[in-house]
Short mmCIF file of C-alpha atoms (C1' of nucleotides) in Angstrom, two decimals:
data_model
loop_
_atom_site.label_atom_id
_atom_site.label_comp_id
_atom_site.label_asym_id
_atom_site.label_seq_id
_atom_site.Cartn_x
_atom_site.Cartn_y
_atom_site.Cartn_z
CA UNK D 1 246.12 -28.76 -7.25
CA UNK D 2 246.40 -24.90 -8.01
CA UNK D 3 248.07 -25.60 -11.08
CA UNK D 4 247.34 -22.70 -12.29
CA UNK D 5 247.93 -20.40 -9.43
CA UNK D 6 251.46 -21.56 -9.26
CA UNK D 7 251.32 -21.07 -13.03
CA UNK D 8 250.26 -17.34 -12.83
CA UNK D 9 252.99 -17.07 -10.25
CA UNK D 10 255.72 -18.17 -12.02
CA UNK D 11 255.25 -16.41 -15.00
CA UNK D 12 255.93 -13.42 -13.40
CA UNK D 13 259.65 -14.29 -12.94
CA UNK D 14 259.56 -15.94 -16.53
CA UNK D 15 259.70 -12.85 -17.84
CA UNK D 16 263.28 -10.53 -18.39
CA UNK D 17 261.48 -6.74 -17.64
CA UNK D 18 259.83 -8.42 -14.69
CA UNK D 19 263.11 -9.79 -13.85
CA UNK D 20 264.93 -6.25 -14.34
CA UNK D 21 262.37 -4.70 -12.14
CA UNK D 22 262.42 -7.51 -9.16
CA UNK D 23 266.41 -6.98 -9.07
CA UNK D 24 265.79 -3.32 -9.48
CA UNK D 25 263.51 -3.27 -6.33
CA UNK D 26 265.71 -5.64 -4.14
CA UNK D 27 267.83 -2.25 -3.86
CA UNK D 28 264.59 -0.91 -2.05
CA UNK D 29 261.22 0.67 -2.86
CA UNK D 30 260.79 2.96 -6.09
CA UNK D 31 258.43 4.63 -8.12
CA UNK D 32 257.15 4.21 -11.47
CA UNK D 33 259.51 6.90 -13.04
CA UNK D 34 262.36 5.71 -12.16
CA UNK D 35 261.79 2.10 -12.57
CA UNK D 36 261.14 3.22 -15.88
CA UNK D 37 264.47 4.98 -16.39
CA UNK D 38 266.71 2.41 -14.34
CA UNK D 39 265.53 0.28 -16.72
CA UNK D 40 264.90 1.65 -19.75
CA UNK D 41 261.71 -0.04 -20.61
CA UNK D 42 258.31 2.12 -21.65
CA UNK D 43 256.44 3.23 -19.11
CA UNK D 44 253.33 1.49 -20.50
CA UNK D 45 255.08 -1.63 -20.75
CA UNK D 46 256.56 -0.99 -16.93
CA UNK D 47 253.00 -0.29 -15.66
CA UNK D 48 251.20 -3.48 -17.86
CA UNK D 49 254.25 -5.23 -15.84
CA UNK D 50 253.91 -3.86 -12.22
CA UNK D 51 250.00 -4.85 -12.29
CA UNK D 52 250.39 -8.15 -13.06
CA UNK D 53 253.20 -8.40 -10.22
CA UNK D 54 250.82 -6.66 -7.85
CA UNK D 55 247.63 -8.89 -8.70
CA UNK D 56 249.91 -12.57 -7.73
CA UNK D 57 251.35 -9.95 -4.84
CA UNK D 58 255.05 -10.53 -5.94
CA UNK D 59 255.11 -7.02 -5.26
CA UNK D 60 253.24 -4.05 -2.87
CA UNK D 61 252.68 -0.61 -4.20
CA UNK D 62 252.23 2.68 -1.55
CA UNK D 63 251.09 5.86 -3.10
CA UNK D 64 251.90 9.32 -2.01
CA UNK D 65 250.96 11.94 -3.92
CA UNK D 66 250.99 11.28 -7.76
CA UNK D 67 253.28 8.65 -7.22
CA UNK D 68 253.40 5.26 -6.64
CA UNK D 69 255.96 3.52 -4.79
CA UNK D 70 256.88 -0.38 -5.46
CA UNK D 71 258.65 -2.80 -3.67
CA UNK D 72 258.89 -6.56 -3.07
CA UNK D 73 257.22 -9.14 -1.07
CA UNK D 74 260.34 -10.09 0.75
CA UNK D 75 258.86 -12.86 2.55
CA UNK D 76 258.53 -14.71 -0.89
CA UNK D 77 260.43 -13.07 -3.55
CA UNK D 78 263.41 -13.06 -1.41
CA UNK D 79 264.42 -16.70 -0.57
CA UNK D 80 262.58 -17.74 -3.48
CA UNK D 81 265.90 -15.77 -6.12
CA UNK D 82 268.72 -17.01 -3.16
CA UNK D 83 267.19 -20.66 -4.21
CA UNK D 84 267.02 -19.73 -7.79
CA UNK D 85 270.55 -18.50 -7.71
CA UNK D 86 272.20 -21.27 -6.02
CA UNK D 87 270.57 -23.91 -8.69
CA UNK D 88 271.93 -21.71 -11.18
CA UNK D 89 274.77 -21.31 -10.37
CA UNK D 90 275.36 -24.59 -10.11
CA UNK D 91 273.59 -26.12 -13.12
CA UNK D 92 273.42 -23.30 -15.52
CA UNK D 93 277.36 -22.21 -16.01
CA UNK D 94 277.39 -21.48 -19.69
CA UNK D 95 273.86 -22.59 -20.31
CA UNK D 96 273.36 -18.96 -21.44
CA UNK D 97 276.09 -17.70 -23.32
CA UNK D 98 274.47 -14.62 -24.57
CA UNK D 99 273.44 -13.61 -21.63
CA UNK D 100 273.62 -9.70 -20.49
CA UNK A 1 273.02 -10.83 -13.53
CA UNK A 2 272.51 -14.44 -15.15
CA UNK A 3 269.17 -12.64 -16.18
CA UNK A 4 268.14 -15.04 -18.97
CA UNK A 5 269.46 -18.29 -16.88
CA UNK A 6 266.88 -17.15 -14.09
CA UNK A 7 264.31 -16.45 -17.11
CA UNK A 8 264.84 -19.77 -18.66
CA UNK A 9 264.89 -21.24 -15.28
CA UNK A 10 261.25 -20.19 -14.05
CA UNK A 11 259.63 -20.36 -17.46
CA UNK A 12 260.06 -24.62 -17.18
CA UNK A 13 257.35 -23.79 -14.38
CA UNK A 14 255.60 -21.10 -16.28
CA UNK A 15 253.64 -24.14 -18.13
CA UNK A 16 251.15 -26.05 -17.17
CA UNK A 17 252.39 -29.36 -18.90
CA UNK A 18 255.94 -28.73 -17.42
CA UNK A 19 253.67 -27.82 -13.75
CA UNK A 20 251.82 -31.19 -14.36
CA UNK A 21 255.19 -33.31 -15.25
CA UNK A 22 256.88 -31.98 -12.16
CA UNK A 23 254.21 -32.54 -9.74
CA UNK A 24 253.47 -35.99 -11.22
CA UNK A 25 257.36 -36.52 -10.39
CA UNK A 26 257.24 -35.82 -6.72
CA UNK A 27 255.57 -39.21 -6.32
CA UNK A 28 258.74 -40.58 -7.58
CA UNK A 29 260.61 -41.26 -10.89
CA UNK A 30 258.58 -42.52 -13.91
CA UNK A 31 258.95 -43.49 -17.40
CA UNK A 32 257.88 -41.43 -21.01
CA UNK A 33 254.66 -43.25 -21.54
CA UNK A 34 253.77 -43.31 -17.93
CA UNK A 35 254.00 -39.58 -17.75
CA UNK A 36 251.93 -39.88 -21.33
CA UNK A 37 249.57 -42.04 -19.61
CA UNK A 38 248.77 -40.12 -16.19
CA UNK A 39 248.57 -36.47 -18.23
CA UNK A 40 246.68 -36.93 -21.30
CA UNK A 41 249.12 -34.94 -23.39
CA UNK A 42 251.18 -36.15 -26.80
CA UNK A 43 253.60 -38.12 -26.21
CA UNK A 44 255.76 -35.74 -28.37
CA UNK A 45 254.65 -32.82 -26.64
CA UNK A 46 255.71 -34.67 -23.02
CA UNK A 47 259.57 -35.53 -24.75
CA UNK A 48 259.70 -31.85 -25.67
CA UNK A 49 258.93 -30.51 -22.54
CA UNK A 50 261.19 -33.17 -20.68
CA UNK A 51 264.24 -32.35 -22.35
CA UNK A 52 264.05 -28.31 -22.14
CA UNK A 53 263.74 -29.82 -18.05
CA UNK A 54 266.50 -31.28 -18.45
CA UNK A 55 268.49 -29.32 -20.00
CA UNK A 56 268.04 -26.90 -16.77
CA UNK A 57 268.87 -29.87 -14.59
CA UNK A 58 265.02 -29.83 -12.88
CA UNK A 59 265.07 -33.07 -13.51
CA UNK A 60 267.14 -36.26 -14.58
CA UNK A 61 267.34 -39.07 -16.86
CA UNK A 62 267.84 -42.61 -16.34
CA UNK A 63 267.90 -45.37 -19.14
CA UNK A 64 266.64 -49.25 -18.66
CA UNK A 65 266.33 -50.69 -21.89
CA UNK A 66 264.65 -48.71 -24.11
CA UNK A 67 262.41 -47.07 -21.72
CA UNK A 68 264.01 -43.98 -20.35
CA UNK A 69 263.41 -43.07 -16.31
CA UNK A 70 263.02 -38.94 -15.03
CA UNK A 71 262.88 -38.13 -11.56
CA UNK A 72 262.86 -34.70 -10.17
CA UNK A 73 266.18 -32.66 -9.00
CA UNK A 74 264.91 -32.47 -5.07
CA UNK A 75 267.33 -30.21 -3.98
CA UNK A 76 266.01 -27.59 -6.01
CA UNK A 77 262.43 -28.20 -6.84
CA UNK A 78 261.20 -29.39 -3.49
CA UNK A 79 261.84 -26.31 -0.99
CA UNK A 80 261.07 -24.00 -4.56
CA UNK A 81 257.74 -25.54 -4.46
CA UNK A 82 257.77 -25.94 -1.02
CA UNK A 83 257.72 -21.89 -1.16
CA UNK A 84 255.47 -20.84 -3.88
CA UNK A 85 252.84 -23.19 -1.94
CA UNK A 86 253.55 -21.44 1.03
CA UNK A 87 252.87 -17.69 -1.46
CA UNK A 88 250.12 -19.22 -3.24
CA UNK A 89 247.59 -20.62 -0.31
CA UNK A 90 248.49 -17.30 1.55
CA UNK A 91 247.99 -14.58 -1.61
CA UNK A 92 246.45 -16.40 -4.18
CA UNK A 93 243.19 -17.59 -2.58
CA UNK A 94 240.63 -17.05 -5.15
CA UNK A 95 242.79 -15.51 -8.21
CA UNK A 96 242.05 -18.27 -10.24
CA UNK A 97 239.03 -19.38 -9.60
CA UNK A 98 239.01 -21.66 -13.22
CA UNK A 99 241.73 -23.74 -11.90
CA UNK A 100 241.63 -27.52 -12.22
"C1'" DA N 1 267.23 -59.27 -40.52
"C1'" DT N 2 262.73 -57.72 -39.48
"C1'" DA N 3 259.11 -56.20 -36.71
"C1'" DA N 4 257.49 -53.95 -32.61
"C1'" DC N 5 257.91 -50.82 -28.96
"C1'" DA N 6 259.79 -46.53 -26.45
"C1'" DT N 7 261.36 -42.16 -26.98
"C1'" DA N 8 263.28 -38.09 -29.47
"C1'" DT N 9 263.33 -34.39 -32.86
"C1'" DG N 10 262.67 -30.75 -36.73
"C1'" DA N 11 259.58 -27.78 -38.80
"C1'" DA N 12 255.09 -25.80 -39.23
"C1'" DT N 13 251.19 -24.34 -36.90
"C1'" DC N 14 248.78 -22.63 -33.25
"C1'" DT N 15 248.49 -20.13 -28.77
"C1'" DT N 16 249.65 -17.18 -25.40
"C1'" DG N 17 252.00 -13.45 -23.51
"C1'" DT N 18 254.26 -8.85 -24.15
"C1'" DT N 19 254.83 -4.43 -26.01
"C1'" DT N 20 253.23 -0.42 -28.24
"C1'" DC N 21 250.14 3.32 -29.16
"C1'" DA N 22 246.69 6.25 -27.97
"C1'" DT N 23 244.30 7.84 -24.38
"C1'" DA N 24 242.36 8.05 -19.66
"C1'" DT N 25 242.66 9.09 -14.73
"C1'" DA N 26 244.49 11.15 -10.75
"C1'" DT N 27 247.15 14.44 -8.19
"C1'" DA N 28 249.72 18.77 -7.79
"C1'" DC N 29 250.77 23.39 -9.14
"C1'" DT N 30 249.85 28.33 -10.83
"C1'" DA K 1 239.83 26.48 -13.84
"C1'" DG K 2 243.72 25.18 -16.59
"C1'" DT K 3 248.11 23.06 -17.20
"C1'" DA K 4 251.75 19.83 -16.11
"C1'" DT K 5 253.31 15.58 -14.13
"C1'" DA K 6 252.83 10.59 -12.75
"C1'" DT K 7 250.74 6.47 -13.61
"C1'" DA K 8 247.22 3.25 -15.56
"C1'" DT K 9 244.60 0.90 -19.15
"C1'" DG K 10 242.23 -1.10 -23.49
"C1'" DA K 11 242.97 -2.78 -27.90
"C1'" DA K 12 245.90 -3.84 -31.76
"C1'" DA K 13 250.25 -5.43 -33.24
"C1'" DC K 14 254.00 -8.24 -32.43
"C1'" DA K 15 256.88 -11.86 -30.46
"C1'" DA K 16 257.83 -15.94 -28.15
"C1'" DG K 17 256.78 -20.33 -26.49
"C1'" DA K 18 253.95 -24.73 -26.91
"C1'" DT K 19 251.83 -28.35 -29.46
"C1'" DT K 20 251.20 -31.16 -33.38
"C1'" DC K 21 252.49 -33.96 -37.22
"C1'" DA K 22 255.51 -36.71 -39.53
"C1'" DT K 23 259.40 -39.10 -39.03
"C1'" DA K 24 263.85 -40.58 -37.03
"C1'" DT K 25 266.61 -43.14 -33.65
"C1'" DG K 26 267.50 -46.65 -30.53
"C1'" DT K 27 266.45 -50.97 -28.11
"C1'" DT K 28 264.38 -55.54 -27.56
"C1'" DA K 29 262.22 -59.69 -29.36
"C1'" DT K 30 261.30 -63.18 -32.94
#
DNA sequence: ATAACATATGAATCTTGTTTCATATATACT
DNA sequence: AGTATATATGAAACAAGATTCATATGTTAT
């Protein structure tokens, strides 16, 4: 059944700094630096993140030169939030008040 | 950016009981102690994972008596699965080789 | 009215995931 | 070679979510 593939997958997105950093990169690719400053998250914490999006290839790095450049899987990640959004948008109106 | 609605959204499939629940739902709606039966989990574990579903309209609720009825949400969780299946047997081949 | 069955729920416990801290690696620059 | 910059990583600390236990509610049957 690959329960635990899909699992694994959908942790990633179950996750607000993964979140951040999937909206962050719909704008296009970016680098580690200023992933980290968009979002204001440590850069440990934004590399720990990036890996684990990388290993269930949510996301594709490039390096050139001492950086590293990251930006989505479109064929999945892309559809997969305009789904996300429309079933929120419909059921979730004020589910989360507190929301930022 | 409905941030924590998306969060909230994806963890309900960020769990294997929740994974197991939803999947066991596809085959059509079922009762509390059916869903009890079929997984091996708690009983109370199964209502408390069924109701934070609910509450982010993956699935709904129908009572007969005192036996309450949940069936899945297809608008939303068929083509969502639909995808990630699509991700999974293409990227994920392998990453968890544990799986049951 | 009482007993039996189906499901729900609060609080405590247990588990798992995430962040932090310290440090390592890798590339570029002087 | 030595220093600075960019990113990665292991382990400990911390936080958040899941399960369990005990019990409550709600419905049907006797």
């Amino acid at each position: 059944m690959l329960c635990k593939s899909y699992n694994t997958f959908f942790q990633n997105f179950a996750n607000r700094t993964n979140l951040e950093i999937i909206f962050l990169l719909q704008k296009g690719q970016m680098n580690v630096s200023s992933i980290v400053e968009k979002t204001g998250y440590e850069q440990s914490s934004v590399s720990h993140n990036l890996k684990k999006l990388i290993e269930c290839n949510i996301l594709t790095v490039e390096s050139k030169g001492r950086e590293r450049f990251y930006s989505l899987n479109k064929d999945t990640v892309q559809p997969l939030l305009k789904l996300v959004q429309k079933h929120v948008e419909k059921n979730c109106r004020g589910c989360d008040k507190d929301d930022s």
